[in-house]
Amino acid sequence: MANTTFTSGTVIESSWLNDVNDATYEGTAVYTPTGTGAIATTVQTKLRESVSVKDFGAVGDGVTDDRAAIVLALAYLTSGGTLYFPAGTYLVSAAITVPHGNLQMQGDGFNASVIKIAASYADSTSLFDFSSVDNVEISDLGFNGNLANQGISSTADNKQIAIAIKGTSSNYSITRCYFKDWGKDGVYVQTANNRRVTVSECLFENTRRNGVTFIGGEQCQVVNCQFFLGKDQTNVVFNNGVHYEPNSAADNLKGLIVKGNSFHDMQGGVMLYNSNGGTVSGVIVEGNEFETITQRAAVVSYALGTAGITISGNRFRNCGNDASTSVTTDGGGIQFNQTANAIITDNSFDNCTGFLGTVVNSGSAGRGTIIKNNLFTGDQRGAIRLGYVNGSSSTGSLRQIVGNICLGGGLDTANTYTAISIANTVTHQGNGDVVLNNSIQISTTSGYGTGISVDQESGTSVVGQNAIVGSTGAKYSFTNGTPTQLYDYSRDVSATIDPASIANGGALSTDVTVSGAAVGDQVIFSPGVNVSGLAATATVRGVNTVQLVLANNTGAAVDLVSSTWKFKTIRPLV
C-alpha cells in the first residue's frame, strides 16, 4: 500500500480502503528501522516484543490481586521479550513460576513499580521462581515482602523469598531493585549449576534471614549494593548481607565476587559457612564498607579448606561492639576458622571489638594466611590473632603478618590488650610463621598491653623489625620456645667518611654517630667507594657510637676519596 495524499474532492478507491483495513486489523503495516542492514517487520510484531502487565488485566492499585494477569503476560512471552510493569503496586497472592527465559522484567524505578505479596501469602515459597530458565534481566522494580502482615515466626527459614534462582539457571542480571520487608531472603541462588548471576546497585532493607543467599553458584557477583537488614532481628539463624551455606558436598561456590557494597546496622556482613563440605574457590571480598555489624564478625569464613579467600581494600567500623556481642566467641572485623591460603590486605579496621577486637583467627587448617598492610585503630582487645594449625614441623603453618599498623584502644584489667597474637596449642605447630615490619602503638587506660605474643610450640617462627611503642607490659611475649632471627626495629644513618692514607699492613678507625645504637646491636654498612682489598668491619663500641675499622693488606698504601657511607644497626631481642 503506497502513501497517499488526499485533497478535497478526491475519490477514494475501495481497494485502497481494503488495504488500510488489512494493515490496521490484520497487522500487515510494515515497520523498518533506520540503518544499514535493517530488516523490515510488521508494526504488530514489533509492538508484541514488549508487553505490559496491564495489557493482560493487571491493575496495580495495591488492592486488586494481579497474580493472574502477571502469569498470563509471562506465558505469552514464549520466545522471550520485555515484560513492563508501569508505575503502581501489584499485589500477588501466590507464587509465580516463570516459564520462559530470554526475558527482561522492567519497571519505572524501584519506588514506583512495586510487586507486593498479599497478607495471605503461603510460607516457604518464593514470589518469582526461576527454575532452569536462562538469560533473565530484572531491573528498576521494588519487591515488598509485606512482613508486617506475615507475622514473625520462630525462624526465618519458613518464610518467603522474593527471587529464587534454581536448577540450571544461568545468566541473570538483577539491577536497581529494592528488596524490603522479606521474611527470608531477597535473592536466593540454589545450586552450583546456577552460573553468572549478578546482583548490582540494589537495596536490601529488613530481610530477616539474608539479603542474598548462595547455596552454590559459579562466577556470581554482588556489587555496589546497600544492605540495611536490621541489627535487632529476633528468632533468626543468620541475618547476613551475603551468605553461602551448601546443603551438600555438591553445592560448590566458585568465583564469587563481593565488591563495592555497603553493609550497615545488621547482625552479619558476609558469611561463608561451608558446613556441608562444598568446594570453594576464587572468592574475593573487595572495596566494601562494613559498619555497625553487631552479632558476629563482619566477614566470617568457616571451613573453606584450602581454597583460599582474598579480602582487600575494605573498611570495617564499629563492628562487633554491640552490648549483646559475646567477647569470647564472635565479633570484630574478620573471623576465620578452618580456612587456609587466605590473603587479607589493605583493609582498615576502626573501633572493632568482640573476641580479641578485630579478629583474624585462623583455626585448624589455617595454613598459608597472609595479613599485610592493614590499619587497625581503636580495637579494644587486639588487632590480629592467629590460632593453631594442625600439622607437624615438616609441614608448618607458613603464615605471614607483615607491614600492619596497630593503634590499640582502652582496656580494663580483665581484658589485656595484645596487638598481634599467635596462639598455637600443644601438638600443633607454628613452624614458618613470620611477623615482620609491623608498627604498634598501644594506648591503654589501665596500663596493660603487650605488643606481640607468640606461642610457637615446637615450631620455628621469625619475628623482626617491628616498631612497638606505648606498651607498659612486654613488647614481646614468647612461650614454648623463642623465635629465630628476632630483631627490634633498625636505626639508619648516612655519614661522610674521608679517611687518611692507610699504609700497607696498617689500619684506620673512625667513629660514626648512630642515635639509639647500643652495645650488642648488629651493624650492616654500605661503603660509598670501592674498598676491594681492604678488610672493613663495623661494631657498636658505645651508646650512639659505631666504630668503622679499615685494615690494609693490599701490599701498597691506599688513599680512599671522601664518600657517603650508609650504616644500619639492628638489635637482637634474644
XYZ file of C-alpha atoms in Angstrom:
574
model
C 0.000 0.000 0.000
C 1.520 3.315 -1.106
C 1.460 6.530 0.872
C -1.361 8.716 -0.490
C -2.152 12.413 -0.032
C -5.787 13.373 -0.355
C -7.227 16.685 -1.435
C -10.767 17.952 -1.323
C -12.965 16.072 -3.766
C -10.633 13.076 -4.185
C -12.430 9.809 -4.867
C -11.085 7.015 -2.614
C -10.815 3.646 -4.297
C -12.285 0.690 -2.440
C -9.050 -1.321 -2.960
C -7.079 1.286 -1.063
C -9.570 1.222 1.808
C -9.285 -2.562 1.885
C -5.500 -2.243 2.197
C -5.937 0.151 5.138
C -8.298 -2.316 6.779
C -5.783 -5.166 6.393
C -2.905 -3.121 7.783
C -4.958 -1.937 10.743
C -6.797 -5.051 11.781
C -4.650 -7.873 10.399
C -1.287 -6.401 11.370
C 0.314 -6.087 7.918
C 1.576 -2.498 8.355
C 5.357 -2.550 7.851
C 7.961 -1.336 10.354
C 11.520 -0.819 9.107
C 14.238 0.518 11.444
C 16.694 3.058 10.101
C 20.280 1.995 9.475
C 22.208 -0.247 7.144
C 21.104 -3.868 7.186
C 17.791 -3.186 8.991
C 15.162 -5.854 8.456
C 11.535 -4.969 7.930
C 8.815 -6.463 10.093
C 5.216 -5.653 10.822
C 4.203 -2.998 13.320
C 2.161 -5.580 15.182
C 5.134 -7.959 15.557
C 7.322 -5.110 16.748
C 4.832 -3.988 19.386
C 4.464 -7.531 20.670
C 8.185 -7.702 21.552
C 7.331 -5.736 24.702
C 4.141 -6.150 26.663
C 2.773 -4.521 29.795
C 1.216 -6.488 32.601
C -1.699 -4.092 32.212
C -2.248 -5.485 28.696
C -3.384 -8.668 30.452
C -5.561 -7.051 33.092
C -3.208 -6.036 35.910
C -4.500 -3.039 37.872
C -1.560 -2.041 40.082
C -3.639 -0.381 42.803
C -2.176 -2.367 45.723
C -5.599 -3.884 46.460
C -6.535 -5.999 43.427
C -4.834 -9.389 43.134
C -2.737 -9.064 39.955
C -1.188 -12.527 40.035
C -3.318 -13.996 37.218
C -2.530 -11.090 34.903
C 1.221 -11.389 35.526
C 1.094 -15.170 34.917
C -0.730 -14.634 31.587
C 1.771 -11.998 30.498
C 4.732 -14.267 31.270
C 3.106 -17.202 29.474
C 2.578 -15.042 26.401
C 6.318 -14.303 26.030
C 7.117 -17.801 24.797
C 10.246 -16.686 22.937
C 11.234 -14.074 25.469
C 10.883 -10.321 25.348
C 10.225 -7.469 27.752
C 7.555 -7.534 30.446
C 6.869 -3.994 31.598
C 5.442 -3.043 34.976
C 4.161 0.551 34.770
C 4.223 2.594 37.977
C 1.923 1.068 40.577
C 1.749 -1.535 43.347
C 0.942 -5.032 42.090
C -0.480 -7.308 44.760
C 0.274 -11.036 44.340
C -1.472 -13.758 46.343
C 0.650 -16.831 45.491
C 3.969 -17.885 43.983
C 4.675 -17.326 40.281
C 6.756 -19.819 38.300
C 8.447 -18.132 35.336
C 8.120 -20.482 32.320
C 10.459 -18.935 29.731
C 13.892 -17.342 29.540
C 15.341 -14.585 27.353
C 13.238 -12.294 29.486
C 13.520 -8.696 30.644
C 11.346 -7.605 33.561
C 11.376 -3.814 33.833
C 9.707 -1.140 35.909
C 9.698 2.627 36.203
C 12.002 2.638 39.255
C 12.075 0.561 42.436
C 9.937 3.030 44.378
C 7.457 3.479 41.517
C 6.857 -0.091 40.270
C 6.407 -2.373 43.288
C 5.383 -6.042 43.425
C 3.998 -6.911 46.867
C 2.892 -10.209 48.349
C -0.551 -10.391 49.942
C -1.158 -10.950 53.643
C -2.485 -14.441 52.849
C 0.726 -15.498 51.061
C 1.859 -19.033 51.966
C 5.055 -19.642 53.946
C 8.145 -21.368 52.492
C 7.502 -20.071 48.987
C 9.004 -17.589 46.553
C 7.422 -14.630 44.803
C 9.156 -15.424 41.491
C 10.553 -18.925 40.944
C 13.070 -19.270 38.077
C 13.818 -22.978 37.601
C 16.231 -23.914 34.774
C 15.438 -20.684 32.960
C 18.318 -18.804 31.300
C 19.057 -15.224 30.264
C 16.959 -13.047 32.549
C 17.301 -9.337 33.301
C 15.340 -7.753 36.143
C 15.625 -4.007 36.660
C 14.024 -0.975 38.304
C 11.483 -2.931 40.346
C 10.582 -2.980 44.019
C 9.830 -6.271 45.806
C 7.871 -5.918 49.048
C 7.540 -8.909 51.394
C 4.720 -7.317 53.422
C 6.385 -8.509 56.613
C 4.064 -6.549 58.880
C 1.163 -8.741 57.730
C 3.129 -12.000 57.535
C 3.966 -12.326 61.211
C 7.303 -13.179 62.801
C 7.861 -16.913 63.095
C 10.298 -18.676 65.381
C 12.716 -18.904 62.457
C 13.111 -17.043 59.191
C 13.701 -20.314 57.321
C 9.994 -20.990 56.762
C 9.096 -17.550 55.382
C 9.159 -16.107 51.852
C 11.835 -15.298 49.258
C 11.497 -12.594 46.623
C 13.516 -14.130 43.756
C 14.590 -17.793 43.721
C 17.016 -18.986 41.016
C 17.086 -22.781 40.822
C 18.015 -25.795 38.721
C 20.487 -24.990 35.937
C 19.527 -21.336 35.514
C 22.324 -19.100 34.191
C 22.991 -15.537 33.037
C 20.996 -13.351 35.411
C 21.253 -9.618 35.940
C 19.295 -8.088 38.819
C 19.858 -4.329 38.781
C 18.481 -1.288 40.629
C 15.892 -3.285 42.552
C 14.623 -2.776 46.116
C 14.012 -5.755 48.406
C 12.130 -4.695 51.517
C 10.477 -6.461 54.472
C 11.061 -10.081 53.477
C 10.616 -12.893 55.959
C 13.528 -14.829 54.464
C 15.805 -13.689 51.573
C 15.780 -11.067 48.872
C 17.629 -13.220 46.302
C 18.236 -16.969 46.652
C 20.646 -18.913 44.379
C 20.020 -22.603 44.892
C 22.670 -24.774 43.212
C 26.233 -24.940 41.911
C 24.709 -25.098 38.409
C 23.456 -21.527 38.705
C 26.095 -19.582 36.788
C 26.779 -15.908 36.141
C 24.238 -14.367 38.498
C 24.949 -10.664 39.075
C 23.147 -8.556 41.666
C 24.110 -4.896 41.302
C 23.010 -1.472 42.541
C 20.227 -2.999 44.620
C 18.927 -2.015 48.053
C 18.122 -4.621 50.709
C 16.216 -3.477 53.777
C 14.817 -5.580 56.619
C 15.227 -9.010 55.046
C 15.077 -11.236 58.108
C 17.424 -14.035 57.082
C 19.855 -12.786 54.404
C 19.966 -10.254 51.627
C 21.487 -12.649 49.064
C 21.884 -16.369 49.816
C 24.051 -18.759 47.796
C 23.610 -22.490 48.309
C 26.028 -22.831 45.388
C 26.982 -20.921 42.283
C 29.691 -20.120 39.760
C 31.003 -16.752 38.534
C 28.443 -14.829 40.573
C 28.750 -11.229 41.739
C 27.179 -8.922 44.316
C 28.385 -5.414 43.516
C 27.527 -1.837 44.504
C 24.547 -2.826 46.648
C 23.385 -1.473 50.000
C 22.292 -3.686 52.879
C 20.321 -2.447 55.906
C 18.903 -5.654 57.361
C 18.237 -4.511 60.931
C 20.543 -5.422 63.804
C 17.643 -6.059 66.220
C 16.102 -9.026 64.389
C 14.955 -11.853 66.662
C 14.468 -15.571 66.046
C 16.825 -15.638 63.066
C 19.698 -18.029 62.450
C 21.836 -15.691 60.381
C 20.867 -12.188 59.104
C 23.802 -11.530 56.790
C 24.091 -9.352 53.721
C 25.671 -12.085 51.589
C 25.607 -15.698 52.788
C 26.932 -19.005 51.442
C 25.935 -22.312 53.005
C 25.815 -25.534 50.924
C 23.229 -28.219 51.515
C 25.640 -30.947 50.363
C 29.172 -31.522 49.096
C 27.912 -30.999 45.536
C 26.957 -27.381 46.238
C 30.176 -25.687 45.172
C 30.919 -21.966 45.127
C 33.390 -20.781 42.502
C 34.408 -17.270 41.553
C 32.166 -15.248 43.869
C 32.943 -11.506 43.909
C 31.516 -9.228 46.614
C 32.660 -5.710 45.746
C 31.776 -2.090 46.414
C 28.838 -2.805 48.730
C 27.738 -1.094 51.962
C 26.666 -3.197 54.959
C 25.116 -1.188 57.813
C 23.244 -1.907 61.055
C 22.876 -5.652 60.826
C 23.942 -8.811 62.600
C 26.417 -10.050 59.959
C 28.051 -8.851 56.748
C 29.476 -11.613 54.526
C 29.367 -15.190 55.811
C 30.926 -18.156 54.020
C 29.698 -21.048 56.124
C 30.816 -24.245 54.424
C 29.309 -26.639 56.934
C 28.479 -29.445 54.468
C 31.698 -29.798 52.501
C 31.188 -27.880 49.272
C 34.242 -26.857 47.246
C 35.050 -23.153 47.422
C 37.484 -21.245 45.197
C 38.135 -17.772 43.854
C 36.205 -15.792 46.481
C 37.025 -12.055 46.536
C 35.670 -9.560 49.081
C 36.937 -6.160 47.971
C 36.234 -2.471 48.480
C 33.202 -2.878 50.753
C 32.161 -0.831 53.782
C 31.039 -2.623 56.940
C 29.624 -0.500 59.767
C 27.822 -1.475 62.970
C 27.839 -5.241 62.418
C 26.736 -6.416 65.836
C 26.303 -10.151 66.376
C 29.352 -11.652 64.659
C 32.361 -10.580 62.652
C 31.681 -8.530 59.521
C 33.316 -11.252 57.389
C 33.176 -14.858 58.608
C 34.835 -17.756 56.828
C 34.192 -21.235 58.194
C 35.632 -24.495 56.820
C 36.584 -23.196 53.377
C 39.512 -25.609 53.441
C 42.485 -24.835 51.210
C 40.643 -22.906 48.516
C 41.508 -19.527 49.982
C 39.810 -16.159 50.005
C 41.046 -12.647 49.256
C 39.820 -9.770 51.442
C 41.250 -6.435 50.346
C 40.534 -2.724 50.448
C 37.554 -2.977 52.807
C 36.632 -0.593 55.630
C 35.377 -2.021 58.933
C 33.980 0.364 61.546
C 32.154 -0.282 64.841
C 31.879 -3.979 64.086
C 31.129 -6.357 66.928
C 30.812 -3.612 69.550
C 27.141 -4.057 70.369
C 26.441 -4.811 74.030
C 24.920 -8.166 73.078
C 28.085 -9.390 71.316
C 29.906 -12.210 73.057
C 33.514 -11.243 73.686
C 34.617 -14.871 73.733
C 33.045 -16.221 70.542
C 32.073 -13.889 67.705
C 32.522 -10.269 66.787
C 35.036 -7.972 65.192
C 36.108 -7.309 61.640
C 37.168 -10.692 60.234
C 36.918 -14.141 61.752
C 38.266 -17.283 60.118
C 38.080 -20.912 61.093
C 39.452 -23.854 59.105
C 40.358 -21.620 56.177
C 43.776 -21.805 54.526
C 45.640 -19.718 51.950
C 43.756 -16.532 52.761
C 45.054 -13.093 51.743
C 43.968 -10.155 53.904
C 45.474 -6.909 52.696
C 44.998 -3.124 52.646
C 41.902 -3.100 54.885
C 41.148 -0.593 57.642
C 39.555 -1.507 60.985
C 38.260 1.146 63.388
C 36.745 0.514 66.817
C 36.006 -3.154 66.205
C 35.510 -5.310 69.288
C 34.484 -8.808 70.262
C 36.792 -11.802 70.645
C 40.152 -10.023 70.599
C 38.568 -6.998 68.961
C 39.286 -7.084 65.281
C 39.629 -10.783 64.641
C 41.696 -12.575 62.069
C 41.528 -16.017 63.588
C 42.741 -18.996 61.576
C 41.922 -22.237 63.274
C 42.562 -25.786 62.153
C 43.777 -25.910 58.545
C 44.655 -22.199 58.635
C 47.949 -22.683 56.836
C 49.282 -20.045 54.446
C 47.379 -16.983 55.690
C 48.889 -13.616 54.661
C 47.883 -10.495 56.629
C 49.563 -7.471 55.113
C 49.378 -3.654 55.118
C 46.195 -3.346 57.186
C 45.354 -0.477 59.541
C 43.835 -1.214 62.976
C 42.664 1.660 65.212
C 40.664 1.761 68.437
C 40.460 -2.013 68.887
C 39.666 -2.897 72.484
C 41.196 -6.367 72.805
C 43.683 -6.730 69.985
C 44.242 -6.387 66.280
C 45.309 -9.793 64.923
C 45.061 -13.255 66.426
C 46.123 -16.447 64.690
C 45.023 -19.735 66.185
C 46.631 -23.113 65.797
C 47.378 -25.083 62.641
C 47.219 -28.860 62.554
C 50.378 -30.486 61.271
C 53.965 -31.342 62.015
C 57.111 -29.265 61.994
C 57.812 -30.502 58.472
C 54.567 -29.053 57.093
C 54.413 -25.895 59.173
C 51.840 -23.127 59.235
C 53.637 -20.745 56.852
C 51.641 -17.628 57.826
C 52.755 -14.024 57.426
C 51.861 -10.867 59.367
C 53.711 -8.070 57.591
C 53.529 -4.282 57.395
C 50.415 -3.741 59.502
C 49.758 -0.659 61.663
C 48.090 -1.389 65.015
C 46.921 1.506 67.197
C 45.330 -0.074 70.284
C 42.412 1.099 72.366
C 41.437 1.266 76.047
C 41.171 -1.776 78.290
C 40.421 -2.931 81.767
C 42.446 -5.403 83.815
C 40.193 -8.274 82.769
C 40.829 -7.715 79.049
C 44.528 -7.199 78.438
C 45.340 -5.826 75.013
C 47.714 -7.767 72.755
C 48.177 -6.224 69.320
C 49.369 -9.361 67.496
C 48.944 -12.829 68.934
C 49.880 -16.243 67.566
C 48.302 -18.797 69.870
C 49.372 -22.304 68.963
C 48.464 -25.136 71.322
C 50.027 -28.416 72.380
C 50.526 -30.902 69.489
C 50.107 -28.079 66.977
C 52.814 -26.246 65.114
C 53.732 -22.603 64.491
C 56.552 -23.578 62.169
C 57.179 -20.946 59.482
C 55.138 -18.085 60.962
C 56.617 -14.679 60.091
C 55.885 -11.379 61.908
C 57.844 -8.526 60.295
C 57.800 -4.751 59.869
C 54.626 -4.056 61.838
C 54.119 -0.742 63.647
C 52.344 -0.978 67.010
C 51.266 1.818 69.336
C 49.428 0.798 72.484
C 47.303 3.312 74.373
C 45.548 1.803 77.379
C 43.609 3.268 80.254
C 44.783 0.709 82.782
C 48.427 0.234 81.868
C 48.033 -3.277 80.470
C 49.263 -4.067 76.989
C 51.558 -6.386 75.027
C 52.882 -5.768 71.543
C 53.438 -9.235 70.073
C 52.730 -12.578 71.725
C 53.913 -15.845 70.157
C 53.257 -19.391 71.365
C 55.072 -21.431 68.752
C 55.110 -24.807 70.494
C 57.823 -26.889 68.809
C 57.794 -24.882 65.600
C 60.161 -22.156 64.438
C 58.904 -18.629 63.872
C 60.580 -15.482 62.598
C 59.830 -12.164 64.294
C 61.668 -8.982 63.435
C 61.913 -5.277 62.721
C 58.628 -4.358 64.403
C 58.233 -0.903 65.942
C 56.400 -1.130 69.314
C 55.732 1.937 71.468
C 53.486 2.712 74.407
C 53.468 -0.786 75.892
C 53.606 -0.817 79.686
C 53.696 -4.596 79.552
C 56.133 -6.583 77.442
C 56.839 -5.543 73.900
C 57.243 -9.235 73.146
C 55.938 -12.288 74.950
C 57.144 -15.769 73.957
C 56.145 -19.164 75.281
C 57.249 -22.679 74.344
C 60.396 -21.539 72.589
C 61.861 -18.343 71.236
C 61.510 -17.367 67.563
C 64.653 -17.257 65.458
C 66.039 -14.203 63.667
C 64.325 -11.973 66.203
C 65.193 -8.303 65.807
C 63.920 -4.993 67.044
C 63.411 -2.181 64.542
C 66.571 -0.812 62.899
C 68.315 2.558 63.097
C 69.727 4.069 59.922
C 72.204 6.856 59.225
C 74.366 8.187 56.384
C 77.833 9.608 57.131
C 80.675 11.171 55.151
C 83.884 9.136 55.527
C 87.198 10.761 54.416
C 89.976 8.536 55.786
C 93.663 9.416 55.664
C 96.066 7.310 53.613
C 96.383 3.780 55.036
C 99.848 2.228 54.826
C 100.290 -1.368 53.805
C 99.766 -3.535 56.883
C 98.162 -0.638 58.738
C 94.617 0.084 59.908
C 92.456 3.147 60.451
C 89.364 3.571 62.658
C 86.711 6.264 62.693
C 83.544 6.775 64.792
C 80.072 7.353 63.355
C 77.171 8.653 65.442
C 74.034 6.485 65.173
C 71.334 7.717 67.533
C 69.855 4.884 69.612
C 72.627 2.384 68.905
C 73.779 0.285 71.876
C 76.447 -2.296 72.553
C 75.234 -5.671 71.294
C 73.475 -4.275 68.216
C 74.443 -5.736 64.872
C 75.757 -3.336 62.215
C 75.245 -3.522 58.456
C 77.021 -0.944 56.297
C 77.384 0.040 52.656
C 80.626 1.773 51.504
C 80.431 4.796 49.256
C 83.591 3.801 47.322
C 85.334 0.653 46.115
C 87.115 -0.914 49.121
C 88.341 -4.077 47.356
C 91.382 -5.497 49.109
C 90.617 -3.758 52.404
C 89.138 -5.535 55.422
C 86.238 -3.362 56.631
C 84.351 -4.033 59.884
C 81.832 -2.024 61.922
C 80.743 -2.574 65.508
C 78.879 -0.649 68.204
C 81.536 0.329 70.763
C 79.323 2.544 72.937
C 75.998 4.323 73.260
C 75.100 6.017 69.959
C 78.557 5.180 68.517
C 79.521 2.848 65.680
C 83.227 2.262 65.035
C 84.390 1.613 61.462
C 87.777 -0.118 61.038
C 89.609 -0.336 57.692
C 92.661 -2.680 57.524
C 95.032 -2.606 54.537
C 96.830 -5.788 53.421
C 96.966 -4.989 49.725
C 100.769 -4.633 49.525
C 100.656 -0.871 48.965
C 99.301 2.253 50.599
C 95.635 3.055 49.940
C 94.115 6.538 49.996
C 90.285 6.474 49.736
C 88.426 9.516 48.470
C 85.735 11.162 50.586
C 82.346 9.471 50.147
C 78.993 8.842 51.828
C 78.611 5.546 53.692
C 75.321 4.071 54.973
C 75.028 2.328 58.349
C 72.147 0.278 59.841
C 72.032 -1.091 63.377
C 69.720 -3.977 64.270
C 69.071 -5.063 67.826
C 68.500 -8.770 68.552
C 65.921 -9.265 71.292
C 67.344 -12.600 72.429
